[in-house]
Coordinates of C-alpha atoms and ligand atoms in Angstrom, one line a residue:
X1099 CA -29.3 -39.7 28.3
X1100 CA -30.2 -43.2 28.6
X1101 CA -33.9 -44.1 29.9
X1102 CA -34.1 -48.0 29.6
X1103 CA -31.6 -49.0 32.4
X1104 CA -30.8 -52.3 34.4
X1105 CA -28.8 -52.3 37.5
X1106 CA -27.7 -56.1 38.3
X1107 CA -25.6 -57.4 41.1
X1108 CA -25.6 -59.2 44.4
X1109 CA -27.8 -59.1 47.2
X1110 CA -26.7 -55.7 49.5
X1111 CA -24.3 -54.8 46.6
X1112 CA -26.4 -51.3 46.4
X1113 CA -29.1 -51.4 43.6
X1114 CA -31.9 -50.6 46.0
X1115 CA -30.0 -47.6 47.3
X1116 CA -28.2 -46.3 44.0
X1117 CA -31.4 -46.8 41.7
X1118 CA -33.9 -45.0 44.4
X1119 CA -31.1 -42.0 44.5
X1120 CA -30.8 -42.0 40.2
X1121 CA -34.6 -42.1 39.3
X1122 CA -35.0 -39.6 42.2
X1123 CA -32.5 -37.3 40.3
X1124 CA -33.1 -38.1 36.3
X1125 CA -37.0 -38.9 36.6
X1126 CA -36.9 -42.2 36.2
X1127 CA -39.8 -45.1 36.9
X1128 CA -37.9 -47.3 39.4
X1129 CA -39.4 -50.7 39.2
X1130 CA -37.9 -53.0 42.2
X1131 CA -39.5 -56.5 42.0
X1132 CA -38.4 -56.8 45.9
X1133 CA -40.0 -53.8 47.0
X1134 CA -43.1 -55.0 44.8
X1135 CA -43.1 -58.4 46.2
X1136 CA -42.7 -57.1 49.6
X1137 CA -45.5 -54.7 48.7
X1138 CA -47.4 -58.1 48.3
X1139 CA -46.1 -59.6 51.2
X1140 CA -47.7 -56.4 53.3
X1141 CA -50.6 -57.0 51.3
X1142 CA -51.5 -60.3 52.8
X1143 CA -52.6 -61.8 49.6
X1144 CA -52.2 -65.6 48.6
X1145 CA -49.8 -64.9 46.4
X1146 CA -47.8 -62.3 49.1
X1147 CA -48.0 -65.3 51.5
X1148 CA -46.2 -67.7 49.4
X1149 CA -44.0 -65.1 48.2
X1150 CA -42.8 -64.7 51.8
X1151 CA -42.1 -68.2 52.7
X1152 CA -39.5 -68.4 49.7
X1153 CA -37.6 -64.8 50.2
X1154 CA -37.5 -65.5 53.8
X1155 CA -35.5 -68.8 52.8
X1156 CA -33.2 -66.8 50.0
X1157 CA -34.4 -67.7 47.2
X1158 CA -36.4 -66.7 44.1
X1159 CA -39.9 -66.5 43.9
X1160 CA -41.3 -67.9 40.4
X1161 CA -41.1 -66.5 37.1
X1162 CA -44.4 -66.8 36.6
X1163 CA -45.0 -63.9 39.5
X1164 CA -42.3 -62.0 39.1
X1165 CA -43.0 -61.4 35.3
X1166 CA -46.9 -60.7 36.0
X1167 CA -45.7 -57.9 38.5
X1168 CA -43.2 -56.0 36.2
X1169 CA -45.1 -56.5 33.2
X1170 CA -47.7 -54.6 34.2
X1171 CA -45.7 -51.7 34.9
X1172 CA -43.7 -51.7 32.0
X1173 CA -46.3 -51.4 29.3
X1174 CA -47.2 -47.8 28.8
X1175 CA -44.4 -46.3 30.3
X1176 CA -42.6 -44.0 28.0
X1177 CA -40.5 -41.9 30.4
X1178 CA -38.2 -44.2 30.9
X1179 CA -37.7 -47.0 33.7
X1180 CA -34.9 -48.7 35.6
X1181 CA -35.0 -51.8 36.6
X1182 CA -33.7 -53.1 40.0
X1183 CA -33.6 -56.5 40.9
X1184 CA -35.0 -58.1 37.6
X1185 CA -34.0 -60.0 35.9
X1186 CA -32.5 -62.6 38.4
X1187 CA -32.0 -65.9 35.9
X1188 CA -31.4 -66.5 32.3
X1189 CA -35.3 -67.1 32.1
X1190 CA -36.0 -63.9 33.1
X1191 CA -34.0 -62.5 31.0
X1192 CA -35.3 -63.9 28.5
X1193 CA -38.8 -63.4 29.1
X1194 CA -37.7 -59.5 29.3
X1195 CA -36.2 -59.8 26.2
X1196 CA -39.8 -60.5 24.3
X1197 CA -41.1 -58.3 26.7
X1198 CA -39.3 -55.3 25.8
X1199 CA -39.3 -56.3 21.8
X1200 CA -43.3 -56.5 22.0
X1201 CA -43.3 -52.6 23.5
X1202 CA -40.4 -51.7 21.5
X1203 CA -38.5 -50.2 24.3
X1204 CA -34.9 -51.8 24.5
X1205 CA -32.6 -52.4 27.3
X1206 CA -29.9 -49.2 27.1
X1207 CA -27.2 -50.4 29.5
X1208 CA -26.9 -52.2 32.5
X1209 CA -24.6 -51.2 35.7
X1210 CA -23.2 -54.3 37.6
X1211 CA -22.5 -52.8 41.1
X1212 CA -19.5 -55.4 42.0
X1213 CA -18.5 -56.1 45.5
X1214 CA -16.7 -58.8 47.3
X1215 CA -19.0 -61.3 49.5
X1216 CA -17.4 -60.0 52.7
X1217 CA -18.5 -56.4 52.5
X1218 CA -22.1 -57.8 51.1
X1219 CA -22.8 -59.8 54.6
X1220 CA -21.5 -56.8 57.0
X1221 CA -23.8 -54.5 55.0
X1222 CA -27.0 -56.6 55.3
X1223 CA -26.7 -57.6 58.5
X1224 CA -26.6 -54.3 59.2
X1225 CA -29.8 -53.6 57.2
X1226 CA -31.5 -55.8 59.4
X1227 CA -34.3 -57.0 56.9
X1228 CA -36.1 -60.6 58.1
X1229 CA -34.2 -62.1 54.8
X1230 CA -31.0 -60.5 56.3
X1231 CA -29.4 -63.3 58.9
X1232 CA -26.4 -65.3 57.9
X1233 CA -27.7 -68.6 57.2
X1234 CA -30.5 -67.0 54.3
X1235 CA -27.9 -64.3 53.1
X1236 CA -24.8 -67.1 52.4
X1237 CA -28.3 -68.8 50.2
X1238 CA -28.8 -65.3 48.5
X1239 CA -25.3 -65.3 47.5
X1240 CA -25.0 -68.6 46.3
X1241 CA -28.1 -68.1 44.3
X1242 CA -26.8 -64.9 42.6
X1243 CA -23.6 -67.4 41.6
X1244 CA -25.6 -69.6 40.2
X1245 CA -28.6 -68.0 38.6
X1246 CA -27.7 -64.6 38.4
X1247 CA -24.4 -63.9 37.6
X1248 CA -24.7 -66.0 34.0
X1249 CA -26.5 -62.6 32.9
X1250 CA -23.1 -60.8 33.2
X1251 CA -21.8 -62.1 29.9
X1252 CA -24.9 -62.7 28.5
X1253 CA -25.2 -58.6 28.7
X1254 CA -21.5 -57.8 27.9
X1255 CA -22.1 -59.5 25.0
X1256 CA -25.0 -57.4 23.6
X1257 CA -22.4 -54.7 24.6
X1258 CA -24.1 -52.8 27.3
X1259 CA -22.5 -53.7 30.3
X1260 CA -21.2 -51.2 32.3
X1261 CA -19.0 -52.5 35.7
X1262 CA -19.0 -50.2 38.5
X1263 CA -17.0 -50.5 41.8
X1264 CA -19.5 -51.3 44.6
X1265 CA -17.1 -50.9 47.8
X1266 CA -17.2 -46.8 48.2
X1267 CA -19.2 -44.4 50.1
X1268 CA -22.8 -44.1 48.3
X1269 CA -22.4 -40.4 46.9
X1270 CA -19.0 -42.2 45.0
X1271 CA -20.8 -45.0 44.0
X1272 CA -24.0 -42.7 42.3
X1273 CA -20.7 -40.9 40.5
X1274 CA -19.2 -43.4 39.1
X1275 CA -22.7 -44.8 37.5
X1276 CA -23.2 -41.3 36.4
X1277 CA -20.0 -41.2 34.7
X1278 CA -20.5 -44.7 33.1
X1279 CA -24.0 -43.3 31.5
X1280 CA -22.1 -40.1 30.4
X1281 CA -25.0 -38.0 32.2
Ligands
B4P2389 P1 -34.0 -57.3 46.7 O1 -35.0 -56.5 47.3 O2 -33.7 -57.0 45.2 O3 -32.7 -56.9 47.6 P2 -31.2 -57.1 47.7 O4 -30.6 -57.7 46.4 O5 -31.0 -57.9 48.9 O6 -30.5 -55.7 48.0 P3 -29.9 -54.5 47.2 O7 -28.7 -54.8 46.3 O8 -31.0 -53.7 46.5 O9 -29.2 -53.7 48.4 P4 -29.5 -52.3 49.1 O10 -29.4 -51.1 48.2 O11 -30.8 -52.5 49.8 O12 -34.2 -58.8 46.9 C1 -34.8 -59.5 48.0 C2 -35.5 -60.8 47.7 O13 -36.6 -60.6 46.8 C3 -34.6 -61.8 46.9 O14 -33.8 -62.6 47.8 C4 -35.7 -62.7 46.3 O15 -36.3 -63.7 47.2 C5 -36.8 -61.7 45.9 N1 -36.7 -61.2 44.5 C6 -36.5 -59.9 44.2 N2 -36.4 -59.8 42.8 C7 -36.7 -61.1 42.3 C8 -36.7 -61.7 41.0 N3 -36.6 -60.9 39.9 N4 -37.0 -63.0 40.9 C9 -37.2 -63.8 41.9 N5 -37.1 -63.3 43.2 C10 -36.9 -62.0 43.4 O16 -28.3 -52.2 50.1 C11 -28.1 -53.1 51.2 C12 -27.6 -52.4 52.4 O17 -26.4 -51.8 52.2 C13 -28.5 -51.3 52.9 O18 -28.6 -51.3 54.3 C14 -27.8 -50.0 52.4 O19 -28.1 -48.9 53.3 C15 -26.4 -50.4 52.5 N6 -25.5 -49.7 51.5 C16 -25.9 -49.5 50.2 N7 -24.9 -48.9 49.5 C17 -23.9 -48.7 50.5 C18 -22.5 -48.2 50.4 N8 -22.1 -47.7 49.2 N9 -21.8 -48.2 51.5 C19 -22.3 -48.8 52.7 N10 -23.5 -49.3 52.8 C20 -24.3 -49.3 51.7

């Protein structure tokens, strides 16, 4: 089975909830850099208080930050990871790139949970989150455009892209990824 996973795709599509629901099941080290950052929101640290100012306008915190938190939890970890949220721009995708080289653990295949806009703002106005009204969520999305969706072919061209339909019940959706990993 594959250990070194990525799932990508727009704000609300369903990482969060499909990723916490696979490494549950297959033993995986889930490594959300939202829940992390909000972990340093809650801290109260400087770093958590600047954070919060720019995920509570929809966009992405630095590179710099995001890269010290994941890097840390990559190294040393051998049971295999998935990683939810993270990469988010070319930059970071790059950066994960040398990353992953340097502890010679490669990127296995990445699940793009795809969903149309109009389902994505029901659902997270739903969720209720402080990042989740519609002013900051139409900002997510546009974001995702723009930074994050230039990783789709980036991945489909290393041939490890994997596209999953994102508008289904969630027990549907955790099939479908399970059949596009051939577990
Ligand atoms: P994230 O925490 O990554 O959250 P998200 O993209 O909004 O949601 P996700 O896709 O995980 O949806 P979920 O399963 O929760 O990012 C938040 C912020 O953190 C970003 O805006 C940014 O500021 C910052 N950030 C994070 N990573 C970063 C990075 N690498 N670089 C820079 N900044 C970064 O599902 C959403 C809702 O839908 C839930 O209520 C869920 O119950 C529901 N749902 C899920 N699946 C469903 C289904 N199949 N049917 C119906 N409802 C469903």
């Amino acid at each position: 089975m594959k250990k070194k996973l990525l799932f990508l795709g727009p704000p609300g599509a369903g990482k969060g909830t499909q990723a916490t629901l696979f490494c549950k099941k297959y033993g995986l080290n889930h490594l959300s850099t939202g829940d992390l950052l909000r972990d340093e929101v809650s801290s109260g640290s400087v770093l958590g208080l600047k954070a919060a100012e720019v995920m509570n306008r929809g966009e992405l915190v630095s590179d710099e930050l995001v890269l010290s938190i994941v890097e840390g939890r990559l190294v040393n970890e051998n049971d295999g990871w998935l990683l939810d949220g993270f990469p988010r721009n070319v930059n970071q995708a790059h950066s994960l790139k040398i990353l992953l080289e340097k502890i010679n653990q490669p990127l296995e295949a990445v699940i793009l949970i795809k969903i149309a806009d109009d389902y994505l703002i029901e659902r997270l106005l739903g969720r209720g989150r402080k990042d989740d009204n519609e002013e900051v969520i139409s900002n997510r999305l546009k974001i995702y455009r723009e930074k994050t969706s230039p990783l789709i072919d980036l991945y489909a061209n290393q041939g490890i892209l994997k596209q999953i339909e994102g508008n289904a019940d969630i027990d549907v959706v955790f099939s479908s990824i399970e059949k596009a990993l051939g577990t």
